[in-house]
Coordinates of C-alpha atoms and ligand atoms in Angstrom, one line a residue:
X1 CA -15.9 -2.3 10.0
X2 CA -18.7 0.3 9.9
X3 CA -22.0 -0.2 8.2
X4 CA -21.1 1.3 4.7
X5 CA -22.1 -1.4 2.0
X6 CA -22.5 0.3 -0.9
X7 CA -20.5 3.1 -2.2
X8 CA -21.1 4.8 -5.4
X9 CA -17.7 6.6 -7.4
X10 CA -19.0 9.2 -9.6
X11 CA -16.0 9.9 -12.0
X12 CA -14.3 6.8 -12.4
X13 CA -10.7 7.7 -14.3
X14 CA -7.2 7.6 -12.5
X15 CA -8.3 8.5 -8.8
X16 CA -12.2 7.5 -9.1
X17 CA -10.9 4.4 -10.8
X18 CA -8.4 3.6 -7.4
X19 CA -11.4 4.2 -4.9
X20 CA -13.2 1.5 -6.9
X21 CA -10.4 -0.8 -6.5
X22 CA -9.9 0.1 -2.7
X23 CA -13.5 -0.4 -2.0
X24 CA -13.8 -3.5 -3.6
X25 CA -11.0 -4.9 -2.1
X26 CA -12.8 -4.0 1.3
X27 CA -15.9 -5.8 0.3
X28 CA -17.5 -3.0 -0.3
X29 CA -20.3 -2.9 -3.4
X30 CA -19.8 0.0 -5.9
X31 CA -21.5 2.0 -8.4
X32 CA -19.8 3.6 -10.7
X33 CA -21.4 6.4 -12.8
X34 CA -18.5 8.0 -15.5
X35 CA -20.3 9.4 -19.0
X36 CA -16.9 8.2 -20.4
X37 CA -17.5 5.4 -23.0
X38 CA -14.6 4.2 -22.8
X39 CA -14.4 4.7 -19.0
X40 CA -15.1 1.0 -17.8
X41 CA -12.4 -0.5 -20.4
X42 CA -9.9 2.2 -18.6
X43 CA -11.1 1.1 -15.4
X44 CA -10.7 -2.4 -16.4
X45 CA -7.2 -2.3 -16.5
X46 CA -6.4 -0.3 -13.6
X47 CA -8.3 -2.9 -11.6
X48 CA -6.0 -5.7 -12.6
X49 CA -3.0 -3.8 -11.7
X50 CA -5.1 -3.0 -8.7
X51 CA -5.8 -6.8 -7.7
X52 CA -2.3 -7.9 -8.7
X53 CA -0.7 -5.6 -5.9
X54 CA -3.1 -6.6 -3.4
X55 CA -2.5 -10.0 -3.6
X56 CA 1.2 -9.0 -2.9
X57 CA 0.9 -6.4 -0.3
X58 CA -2.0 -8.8 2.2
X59 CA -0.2 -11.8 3.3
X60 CA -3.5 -12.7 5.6
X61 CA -6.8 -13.3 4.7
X62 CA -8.5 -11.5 2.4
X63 CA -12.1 -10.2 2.6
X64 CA -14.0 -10.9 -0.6
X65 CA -14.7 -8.4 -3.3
X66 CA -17.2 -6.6 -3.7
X67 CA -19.9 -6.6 -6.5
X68 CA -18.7 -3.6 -9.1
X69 CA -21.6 -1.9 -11.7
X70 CA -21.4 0.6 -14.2
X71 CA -24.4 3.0 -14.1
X72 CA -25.9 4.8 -17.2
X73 CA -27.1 7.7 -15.0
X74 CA -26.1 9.5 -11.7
X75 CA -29.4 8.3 -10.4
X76 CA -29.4 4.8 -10.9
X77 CA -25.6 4.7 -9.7
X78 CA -26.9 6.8 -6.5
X79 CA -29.7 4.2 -6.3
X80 CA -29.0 2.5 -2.3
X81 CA -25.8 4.4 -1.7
X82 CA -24.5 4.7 2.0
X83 CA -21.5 6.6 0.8
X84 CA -20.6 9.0 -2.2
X85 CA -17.0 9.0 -3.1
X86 CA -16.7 12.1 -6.0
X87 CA -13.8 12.1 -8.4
X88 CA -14.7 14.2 -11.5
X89 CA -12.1 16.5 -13.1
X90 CA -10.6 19.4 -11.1
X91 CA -13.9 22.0 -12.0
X92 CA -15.7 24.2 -9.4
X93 CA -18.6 24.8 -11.7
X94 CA -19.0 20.8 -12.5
X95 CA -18.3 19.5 -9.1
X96 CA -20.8 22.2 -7.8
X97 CA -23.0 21.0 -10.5
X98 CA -22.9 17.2 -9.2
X99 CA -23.1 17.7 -5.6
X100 CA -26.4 19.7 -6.4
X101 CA -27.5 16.8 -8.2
X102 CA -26.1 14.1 -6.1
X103 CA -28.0 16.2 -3.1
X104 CA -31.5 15.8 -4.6
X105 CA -30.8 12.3 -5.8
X106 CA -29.5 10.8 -2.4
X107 CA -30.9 10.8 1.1
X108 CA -29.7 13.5 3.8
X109 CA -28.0 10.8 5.7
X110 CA -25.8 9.6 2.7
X111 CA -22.6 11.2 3.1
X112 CA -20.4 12.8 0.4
X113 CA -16.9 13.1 -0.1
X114 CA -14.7 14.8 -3.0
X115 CA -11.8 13.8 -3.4
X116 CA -10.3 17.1 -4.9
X117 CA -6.9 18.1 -4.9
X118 CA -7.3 21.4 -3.5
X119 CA -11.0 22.8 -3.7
X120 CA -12.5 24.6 -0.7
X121 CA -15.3 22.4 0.4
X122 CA -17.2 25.2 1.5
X123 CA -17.4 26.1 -2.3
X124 CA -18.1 22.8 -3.0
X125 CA -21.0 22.4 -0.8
X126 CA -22.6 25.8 -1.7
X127 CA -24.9 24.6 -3.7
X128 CA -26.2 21.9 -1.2
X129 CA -29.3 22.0 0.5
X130 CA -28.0 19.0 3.2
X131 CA -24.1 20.7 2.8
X132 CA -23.2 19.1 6.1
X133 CA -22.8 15.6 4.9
X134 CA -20.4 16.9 3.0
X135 CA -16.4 17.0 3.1
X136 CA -13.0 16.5 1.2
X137 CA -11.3 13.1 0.9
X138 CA -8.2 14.1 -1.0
X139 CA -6.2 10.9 -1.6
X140 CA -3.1 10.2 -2.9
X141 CA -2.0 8.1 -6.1
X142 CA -2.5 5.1 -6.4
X143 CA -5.1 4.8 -3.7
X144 CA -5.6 1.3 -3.5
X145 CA -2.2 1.1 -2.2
X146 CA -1.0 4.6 -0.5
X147 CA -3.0 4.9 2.7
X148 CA -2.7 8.3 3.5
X149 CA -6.1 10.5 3.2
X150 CA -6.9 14.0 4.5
X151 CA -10.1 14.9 5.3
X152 CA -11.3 18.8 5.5
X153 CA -14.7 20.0 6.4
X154 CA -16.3 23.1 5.3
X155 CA -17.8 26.1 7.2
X156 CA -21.5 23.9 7.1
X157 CA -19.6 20.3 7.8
X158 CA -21.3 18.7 10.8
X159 CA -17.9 17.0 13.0
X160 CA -19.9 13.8 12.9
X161 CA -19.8 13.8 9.2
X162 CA -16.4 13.9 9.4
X163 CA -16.0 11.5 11.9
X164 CA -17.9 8.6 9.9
X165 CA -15.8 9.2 7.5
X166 CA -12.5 9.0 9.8
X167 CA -14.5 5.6 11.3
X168 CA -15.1 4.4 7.3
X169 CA -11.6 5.4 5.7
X170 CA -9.8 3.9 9.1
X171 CA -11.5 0.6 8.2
X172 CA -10.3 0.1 4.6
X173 CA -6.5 0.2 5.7
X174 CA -6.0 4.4 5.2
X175 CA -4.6 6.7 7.8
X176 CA -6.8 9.5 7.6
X177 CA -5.7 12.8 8.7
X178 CA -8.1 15.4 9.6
X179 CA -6.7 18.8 8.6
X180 CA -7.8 21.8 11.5
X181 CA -8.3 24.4 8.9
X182 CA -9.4 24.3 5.3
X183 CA -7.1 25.5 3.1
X184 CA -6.3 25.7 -0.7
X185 CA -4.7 22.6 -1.5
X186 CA -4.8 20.9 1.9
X187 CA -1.3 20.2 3.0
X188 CA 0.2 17.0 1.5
X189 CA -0.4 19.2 -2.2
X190 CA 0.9 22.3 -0.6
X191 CA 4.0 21.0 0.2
X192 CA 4.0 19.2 -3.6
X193 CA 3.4 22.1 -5.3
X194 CA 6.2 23.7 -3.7
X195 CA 9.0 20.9 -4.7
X196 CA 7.4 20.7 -8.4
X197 CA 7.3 24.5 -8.6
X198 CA 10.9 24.5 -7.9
X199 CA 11.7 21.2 -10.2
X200 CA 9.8 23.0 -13.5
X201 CA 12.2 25.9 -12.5
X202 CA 15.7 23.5 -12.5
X203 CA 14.3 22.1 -15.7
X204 CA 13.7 25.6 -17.3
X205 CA 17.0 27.1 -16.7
X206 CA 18.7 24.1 -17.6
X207 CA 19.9 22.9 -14.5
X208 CA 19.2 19.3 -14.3
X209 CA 16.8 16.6 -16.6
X210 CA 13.4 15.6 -15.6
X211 CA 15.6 12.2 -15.0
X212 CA 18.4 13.7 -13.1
X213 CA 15.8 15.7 -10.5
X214 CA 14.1 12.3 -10.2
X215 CA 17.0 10.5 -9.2
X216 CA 18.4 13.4 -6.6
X217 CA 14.8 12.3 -4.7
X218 CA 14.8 8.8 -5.0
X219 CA 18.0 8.1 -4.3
X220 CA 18.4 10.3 -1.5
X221 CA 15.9 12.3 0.5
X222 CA 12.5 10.1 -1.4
X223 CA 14.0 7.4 1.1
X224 CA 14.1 8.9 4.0
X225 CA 10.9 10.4 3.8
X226 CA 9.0 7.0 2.9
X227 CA 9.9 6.1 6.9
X228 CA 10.2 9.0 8.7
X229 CA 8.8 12.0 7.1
X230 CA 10.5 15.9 7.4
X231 CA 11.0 16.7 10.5
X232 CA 12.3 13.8 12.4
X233 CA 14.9 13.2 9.7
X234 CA 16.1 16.6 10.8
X235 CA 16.0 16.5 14.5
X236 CA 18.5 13.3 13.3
X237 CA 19.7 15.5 11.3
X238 CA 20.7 18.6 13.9
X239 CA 22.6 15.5 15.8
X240 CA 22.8 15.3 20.0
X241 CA 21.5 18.4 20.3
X242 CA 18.7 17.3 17.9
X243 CA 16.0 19.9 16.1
X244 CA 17.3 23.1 18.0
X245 CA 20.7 22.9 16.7
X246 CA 19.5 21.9 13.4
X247 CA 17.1 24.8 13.3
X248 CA 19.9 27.1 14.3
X249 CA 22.6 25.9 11.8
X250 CA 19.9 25.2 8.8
X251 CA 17.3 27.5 9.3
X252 CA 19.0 31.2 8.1
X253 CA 19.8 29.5 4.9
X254 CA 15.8 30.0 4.4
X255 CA 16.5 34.0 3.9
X256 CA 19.4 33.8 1.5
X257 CA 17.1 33.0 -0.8
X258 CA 18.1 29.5 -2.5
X259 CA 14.8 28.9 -3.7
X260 CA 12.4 30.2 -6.3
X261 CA 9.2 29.4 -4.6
X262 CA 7.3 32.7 -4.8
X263 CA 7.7 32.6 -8.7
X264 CA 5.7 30.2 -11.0
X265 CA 7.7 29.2 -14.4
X266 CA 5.6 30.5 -17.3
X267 CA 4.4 27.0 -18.8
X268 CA 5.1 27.7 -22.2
X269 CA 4.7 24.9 -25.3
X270 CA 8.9 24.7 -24.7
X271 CA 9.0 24.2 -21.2
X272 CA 6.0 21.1 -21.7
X273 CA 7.9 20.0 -24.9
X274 CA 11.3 20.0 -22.8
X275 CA 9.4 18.3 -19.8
X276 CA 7.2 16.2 -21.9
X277 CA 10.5 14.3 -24.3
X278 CA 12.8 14.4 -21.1
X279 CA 9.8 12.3 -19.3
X280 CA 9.4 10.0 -22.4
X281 CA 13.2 9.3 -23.1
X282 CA 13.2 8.4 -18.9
X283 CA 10.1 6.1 -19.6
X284 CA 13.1 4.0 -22.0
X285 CA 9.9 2.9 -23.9
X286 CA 7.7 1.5 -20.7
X287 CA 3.7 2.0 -20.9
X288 CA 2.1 3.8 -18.0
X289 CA 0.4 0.4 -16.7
X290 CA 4.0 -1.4 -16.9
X291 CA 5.3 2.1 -15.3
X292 CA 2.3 1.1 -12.4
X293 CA 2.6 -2.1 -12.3
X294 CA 6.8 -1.4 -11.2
X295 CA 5.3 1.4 -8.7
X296 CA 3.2 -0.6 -6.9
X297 CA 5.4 -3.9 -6.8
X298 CA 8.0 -1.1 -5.4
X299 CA 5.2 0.7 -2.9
X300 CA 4.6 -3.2 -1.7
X301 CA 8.2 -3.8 -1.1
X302 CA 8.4 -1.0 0.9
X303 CA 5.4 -1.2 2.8
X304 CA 6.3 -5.1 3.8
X305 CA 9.7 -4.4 4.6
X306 CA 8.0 -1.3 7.5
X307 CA 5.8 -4.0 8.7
X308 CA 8.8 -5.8 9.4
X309 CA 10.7 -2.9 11.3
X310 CA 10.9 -2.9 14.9
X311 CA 10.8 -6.2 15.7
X312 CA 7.8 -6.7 13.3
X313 CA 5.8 -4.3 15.5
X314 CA 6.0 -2.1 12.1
X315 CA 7.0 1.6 11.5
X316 CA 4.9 4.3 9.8
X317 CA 3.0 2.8 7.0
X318 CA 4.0 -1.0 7.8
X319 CA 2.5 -0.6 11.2
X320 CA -0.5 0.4 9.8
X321 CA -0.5 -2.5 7.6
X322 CA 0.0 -4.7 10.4
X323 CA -3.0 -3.6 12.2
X324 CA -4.8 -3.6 8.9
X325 CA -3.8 -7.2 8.6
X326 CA -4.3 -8.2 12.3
X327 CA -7.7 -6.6 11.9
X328 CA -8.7 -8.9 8.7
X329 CA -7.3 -12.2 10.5
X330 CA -9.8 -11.3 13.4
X331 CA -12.4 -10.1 10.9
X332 CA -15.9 -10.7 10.2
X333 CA -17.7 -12.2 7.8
X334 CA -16.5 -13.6 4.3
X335 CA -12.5 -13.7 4.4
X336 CA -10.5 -15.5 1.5
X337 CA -7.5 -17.6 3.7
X338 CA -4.5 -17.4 1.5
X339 CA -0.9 -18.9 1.9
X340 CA 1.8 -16.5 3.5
X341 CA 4.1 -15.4 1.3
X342 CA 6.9 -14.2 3.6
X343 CA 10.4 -14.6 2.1
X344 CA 11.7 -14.3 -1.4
X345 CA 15.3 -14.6 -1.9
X346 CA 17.8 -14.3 -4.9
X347 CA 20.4 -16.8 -5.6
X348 CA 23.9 -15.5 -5.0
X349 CA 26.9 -16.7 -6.9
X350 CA 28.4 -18.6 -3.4
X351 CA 25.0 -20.8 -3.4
X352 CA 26.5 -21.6 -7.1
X353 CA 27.7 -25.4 -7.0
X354 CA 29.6 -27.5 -9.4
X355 CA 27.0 -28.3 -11.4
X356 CA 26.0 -24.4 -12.3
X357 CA 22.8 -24.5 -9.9
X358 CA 22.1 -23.7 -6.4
X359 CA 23.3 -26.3 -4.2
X360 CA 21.6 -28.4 -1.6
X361 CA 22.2 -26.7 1.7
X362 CA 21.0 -23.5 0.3
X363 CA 17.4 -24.6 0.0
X364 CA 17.5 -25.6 3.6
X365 CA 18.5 -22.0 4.0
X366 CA 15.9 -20.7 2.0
X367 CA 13.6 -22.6 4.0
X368 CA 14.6 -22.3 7.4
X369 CA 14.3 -18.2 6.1
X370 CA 11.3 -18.7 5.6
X371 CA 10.5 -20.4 8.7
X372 CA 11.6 -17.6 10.4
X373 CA 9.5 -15.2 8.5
X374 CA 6.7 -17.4 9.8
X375 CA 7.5 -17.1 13.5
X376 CA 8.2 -13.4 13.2
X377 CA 5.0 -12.6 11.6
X378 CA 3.6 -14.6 14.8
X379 CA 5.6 -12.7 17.1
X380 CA 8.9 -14.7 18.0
X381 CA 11.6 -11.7 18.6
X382 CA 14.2 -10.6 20.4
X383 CA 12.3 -9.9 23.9
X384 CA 9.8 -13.3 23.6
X385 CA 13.5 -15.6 22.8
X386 CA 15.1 -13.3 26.1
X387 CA 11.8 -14.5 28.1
X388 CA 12.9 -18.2 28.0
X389 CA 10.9 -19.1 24.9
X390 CA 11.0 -20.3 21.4
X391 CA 10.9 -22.2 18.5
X392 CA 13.0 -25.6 17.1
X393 CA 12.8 -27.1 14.3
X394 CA 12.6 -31.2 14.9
X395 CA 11.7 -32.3 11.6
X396 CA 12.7 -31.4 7.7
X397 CA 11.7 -33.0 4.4
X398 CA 12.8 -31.4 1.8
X399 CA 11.7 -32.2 -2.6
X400 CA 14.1 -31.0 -4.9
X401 CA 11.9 -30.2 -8.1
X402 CA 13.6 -27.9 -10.2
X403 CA 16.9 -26.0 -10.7
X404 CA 18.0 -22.3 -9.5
X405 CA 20.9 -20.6 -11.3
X406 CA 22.7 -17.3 -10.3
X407 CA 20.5 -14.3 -10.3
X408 CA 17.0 -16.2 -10.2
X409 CA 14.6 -14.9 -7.6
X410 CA 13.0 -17.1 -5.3
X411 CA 9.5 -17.2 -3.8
X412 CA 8.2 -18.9 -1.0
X413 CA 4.6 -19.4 0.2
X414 CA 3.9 -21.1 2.9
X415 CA 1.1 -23.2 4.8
X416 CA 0.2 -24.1 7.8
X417 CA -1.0 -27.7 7.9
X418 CA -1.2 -28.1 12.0
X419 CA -0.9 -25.5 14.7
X420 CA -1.6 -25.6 18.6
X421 CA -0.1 -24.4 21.5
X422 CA 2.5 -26.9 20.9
X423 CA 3.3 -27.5 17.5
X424 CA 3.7 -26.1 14.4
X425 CA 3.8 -27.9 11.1
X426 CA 4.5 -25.6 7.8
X427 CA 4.6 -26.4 4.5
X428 CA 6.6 -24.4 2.4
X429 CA 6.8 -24.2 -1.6
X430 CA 9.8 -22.4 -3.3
X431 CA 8.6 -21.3 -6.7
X432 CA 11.2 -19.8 -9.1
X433 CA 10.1 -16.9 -9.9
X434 CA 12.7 -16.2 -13.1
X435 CA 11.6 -19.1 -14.6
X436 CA 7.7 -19.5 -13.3
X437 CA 8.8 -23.3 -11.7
X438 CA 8.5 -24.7 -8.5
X439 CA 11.9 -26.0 -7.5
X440 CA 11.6 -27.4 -3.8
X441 CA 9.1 -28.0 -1.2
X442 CA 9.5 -28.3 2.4
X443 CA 7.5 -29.8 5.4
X444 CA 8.6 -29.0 8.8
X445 CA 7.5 -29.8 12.4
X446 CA 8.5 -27.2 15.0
X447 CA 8.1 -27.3 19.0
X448 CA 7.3 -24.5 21.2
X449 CA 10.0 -24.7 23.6
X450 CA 11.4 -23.5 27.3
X451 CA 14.5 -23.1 26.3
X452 CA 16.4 -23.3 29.9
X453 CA 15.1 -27.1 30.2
X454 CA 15.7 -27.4 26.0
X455 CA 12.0 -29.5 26.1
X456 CA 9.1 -28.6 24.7
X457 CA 6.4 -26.3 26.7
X458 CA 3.5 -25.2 26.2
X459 CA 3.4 -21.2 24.5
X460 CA 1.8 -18.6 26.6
X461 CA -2.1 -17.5 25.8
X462 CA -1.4 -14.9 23.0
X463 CA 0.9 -16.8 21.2
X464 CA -1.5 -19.8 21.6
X465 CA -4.1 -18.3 20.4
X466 CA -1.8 -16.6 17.1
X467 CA -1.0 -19.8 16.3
X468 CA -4.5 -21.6 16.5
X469 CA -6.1 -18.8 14.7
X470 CA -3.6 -19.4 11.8
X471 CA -4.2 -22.9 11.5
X472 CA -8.1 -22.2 11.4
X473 CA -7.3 -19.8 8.8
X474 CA -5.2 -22.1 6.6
X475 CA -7.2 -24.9 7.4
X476 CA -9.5 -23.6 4.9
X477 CA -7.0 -24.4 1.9
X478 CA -6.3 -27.4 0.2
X479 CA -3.6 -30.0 2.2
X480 CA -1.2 -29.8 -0.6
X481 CA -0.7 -33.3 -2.1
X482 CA 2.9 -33.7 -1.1
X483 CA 2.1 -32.9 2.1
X484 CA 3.1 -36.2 4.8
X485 CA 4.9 -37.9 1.8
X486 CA 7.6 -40.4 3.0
X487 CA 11.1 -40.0 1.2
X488 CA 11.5 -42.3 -1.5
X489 CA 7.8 -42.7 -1.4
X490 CA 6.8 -43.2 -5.4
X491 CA 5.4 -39.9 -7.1
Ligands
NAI1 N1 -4.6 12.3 -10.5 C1 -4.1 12.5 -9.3 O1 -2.9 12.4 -9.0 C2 -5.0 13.0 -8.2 C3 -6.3 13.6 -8.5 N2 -7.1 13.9 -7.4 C4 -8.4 14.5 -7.7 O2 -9.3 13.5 -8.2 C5 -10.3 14.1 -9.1 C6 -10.2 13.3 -10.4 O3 -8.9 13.4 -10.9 P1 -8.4 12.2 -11.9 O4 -8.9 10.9 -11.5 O5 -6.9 12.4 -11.9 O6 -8.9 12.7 -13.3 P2 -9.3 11.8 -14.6 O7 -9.4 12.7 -15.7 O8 -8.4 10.6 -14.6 O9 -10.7 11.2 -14.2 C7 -11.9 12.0 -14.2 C8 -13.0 11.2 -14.6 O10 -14.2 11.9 -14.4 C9 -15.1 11.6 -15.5 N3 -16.1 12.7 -15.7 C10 -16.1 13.8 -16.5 N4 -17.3 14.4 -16.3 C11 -18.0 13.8 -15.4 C12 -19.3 13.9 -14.8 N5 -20.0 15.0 -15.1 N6 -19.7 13.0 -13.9 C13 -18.9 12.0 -13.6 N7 -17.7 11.7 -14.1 C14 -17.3 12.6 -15.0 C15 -14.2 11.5 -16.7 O11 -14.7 10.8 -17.8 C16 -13.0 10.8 -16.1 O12 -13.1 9.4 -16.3 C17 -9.9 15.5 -9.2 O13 -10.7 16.3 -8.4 C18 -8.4 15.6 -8.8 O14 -8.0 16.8 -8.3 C19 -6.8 13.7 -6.1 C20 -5.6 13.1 -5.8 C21 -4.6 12.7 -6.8
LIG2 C1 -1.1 16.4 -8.9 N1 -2.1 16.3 -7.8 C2 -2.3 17.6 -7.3 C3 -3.3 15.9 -8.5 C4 -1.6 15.3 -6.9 C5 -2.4 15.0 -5.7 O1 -3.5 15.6 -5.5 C6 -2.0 14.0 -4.7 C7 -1.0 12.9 -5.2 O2 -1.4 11.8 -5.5 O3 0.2 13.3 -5.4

């Protein structure tokens, strides 16, 4: 953590409003200054979406939120800032405007970011009489949940300026990238620019939908790029002999010309009409926060399922996340403990049983799943099983609650109620989450074990210490009641 407490947004609509939501999250106080009247009911809503997929994406502890204000005035918002986090609309002359203001209003030592898609900051900071505090923070939509942001320094920048920043951004989850050269758009909206340049284009000739475009990323090349980015999918791509062939067969189709990217498409009212009724007619009707709320539940999914990669060492994003995580179970201060929430399942037709519900053994699967998830997430793979170690279960009870049918998706959180170097005893609760019901629970006790002699052995120092510092975690939460109940014991 660095010693940023207070941070204050000025400009608090679609990006300003996901700073606010990423520093809160952090525990970090904000400020808010926006002459919008309506800007803190807007902001309202994109905090809720906000809070909703962070629950969902942090399966650790949590730090607690910060305080949030609404200011009347620049000053009062700027009032104890450590940190300035611009985000007004895309205007030389009124983000010149502010950081001349926000440069008489706030100490030299504060420092100030913009987060402007594609600015110079050297024009930004012209008007400043401390311009080395400042620099770009371009991030990318939504920001409480894509970690990626660049950072560019103008000509007056001082590199330690920048490097807070790196320290600051690093420490609420983001991957910032420091770009060597400023540049018109950065590079993340330079290489945008050039894909949507070339979609307006399909769409104005008549090529392919808004919808259809959308789909030729997402259901090809979007995935790819979510893991691995541009370039190493083409040294895949150019096969054994890797990037050199790839460059040699591919790389003269880049003269032929296939693309249009020199030319802009005139945006005339048809083109935006076209654009604008082929978007809504894809939308099938959904508002923009139910249109967020599926993006970030998406954005989470694929983020967890990184994490998981490579042996649950994590890939791209999901290693990040990892470490992100890692760092708030070891962190400071005032953390929230929370259940994990590992495994979710959906009932297949063969779990299907005479009666038309999901039959008995299939819970224990769900369960032993879940288990799993559990001892992954503490570090049980391939190589720690090969060095003569694991994990048995010993001992299941298992409370059928509810009913599953075909199709319903399944939830588990889970607790720890014990943990040493030893033991390990979870709880776990399957909700259903198709019909908002819990429909089992299930209480385990698990050995640490050498597995040549089959008996159980102490674990080695850093699993130890995982597993304690899970239990102290959990051991702030409530025992759940069923917890310890003998079968047949009356309700
Ligand atoms: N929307 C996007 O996808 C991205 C936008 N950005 C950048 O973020 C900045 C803000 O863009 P959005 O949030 O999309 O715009 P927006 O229109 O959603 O929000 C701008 C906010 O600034 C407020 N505002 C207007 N005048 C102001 C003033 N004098 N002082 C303080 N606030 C004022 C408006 O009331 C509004 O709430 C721009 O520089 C943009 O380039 C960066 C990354 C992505
Ligand atoms: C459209 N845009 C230039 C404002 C986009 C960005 O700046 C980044 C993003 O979130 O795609």
């Amino acid at each position: 953590m660095t010693d940023i407490r207070k941070v204050t947004v000025v400009g608090g609509g679609v990006i300003g409003g996901g700073w606010v939501a990423r520093f809160l999250q952090n525990g970090i106080d904000v400020d808010v200054y926006d002459p919008d009247p309506e800007a803190e009911r807007k902001l309202g809503g994109l905090l809720d979406n906000a809070r909703r997929a962070f629950a969902r994406l942090i399966e650790g502890p949590k730090p607690a939120p910060g305080r949030l204000r609404f200011r009347a005035s620049l000053e009062e918002a700027l009032a104890g800032a450590d940190f300035v986090q611009e985000s007004a609309p895309e205007r030389l002359d009124l983000k010149q405007r502010l950081f001349a203001q926000i440069d008489a209003l706030a100490p030299p030592h504060v420092l100030v970011a913009s987060s402007t898609s594609g600015l110079l900051p050297t024009e930004l900071q012209a008007p400043m009489a401390h311009p080395e505090r400042l620099l770009v923070a371009h991030p990318f939509n939504p920001v409480y949940l894509v970690p990626l942001v660049e950072l560019v320094g103008g000509q007056k920048t001082a590199l330690q300026a920048v490097e807070r920043a790196r320290a600051f951004y690093a420490s609420l989850g983001m991957k910032p990238i420091v770009i060597a050269k400023e540049i018109d758009a950065f590079v993340g909206d330079r290489l945008l620019e050039a894909l949507w340049r070339e979609a307006l284009w399909l769409v104005k000739d008549g090529i392919a939908t808004v919808e259809e475009i959308d789909d030729v990323i997402r259901y090809s090349f979007g995935l790819r790029w979510a893991q691995m980015g541009l370039f190493q999918v083409y040294r895949i791509a150019g096969g054994e002999a890797g990037m050199r062939h790839f460059m040699a067969q591919f790389g003269p189709c880049l003269q032929w010309p296939w693309t249009k990217l020199t030319d802009v498409p005139e945006l005339t009212d048809e083109l935006v009409d076209t654009i604008a009724e082929q978007s809504d007619a894809q939308a099938r009707g959904l508002s923009i926060r139910e249109l967020e709320r599926i993006r970030d539940d998406n954005l989470v999914s694929i983020m967890r399922s990184l994490a998981r990669s490579q042996k649950g060492a994590g890939w791209g994003a999901g290693e990040l996340l990892n470490a992100y995580e890692a760092r708030l179970r070891g962190g400071e201060g005032d953390t929230k403990a929370e259940p994990l929430r590992l495994h979710r399942a959906s009932v297949s037709p063969d779990w299907i049983d005479y009666n038309g519900h999901m039959t008995e053994f299939r819970y224990l699967q769900v369960l032993g799943d879940a288990t799993d998830a559990v001892l992954f997430k503490l570090g049980l793979d391939k190589d720690y099983v090969a060095g003569g170690h694991s994990f048995y279960t010993v001992e299941s009870h298992i409370r059928h609650l509810g009913q599953a049918r075909e199709g319903d998706v399944l939830a588990v959180e889970t607790q720890v109620l014990a943990a040493d170097a030893k033991r390990l005893k979870l709880f776990h609760t399957i909700s259903n989450e198709t019909t908002g019901t819990v429909v089992a629970t299930g209480e385990h006790l698990l050995l640490h074990v050498d597995a040549a002699s089959g008996r159980a052995a102490p674990a080695g120092e850093a699993m130890a210490a995982r597993l304690e510092a899970l239990a102290r975690d959990h051991g702030a939460l409530a025992v759940p009641a069923a917890a310890g109940r003998r079968v047949g014991e009356p309700v």
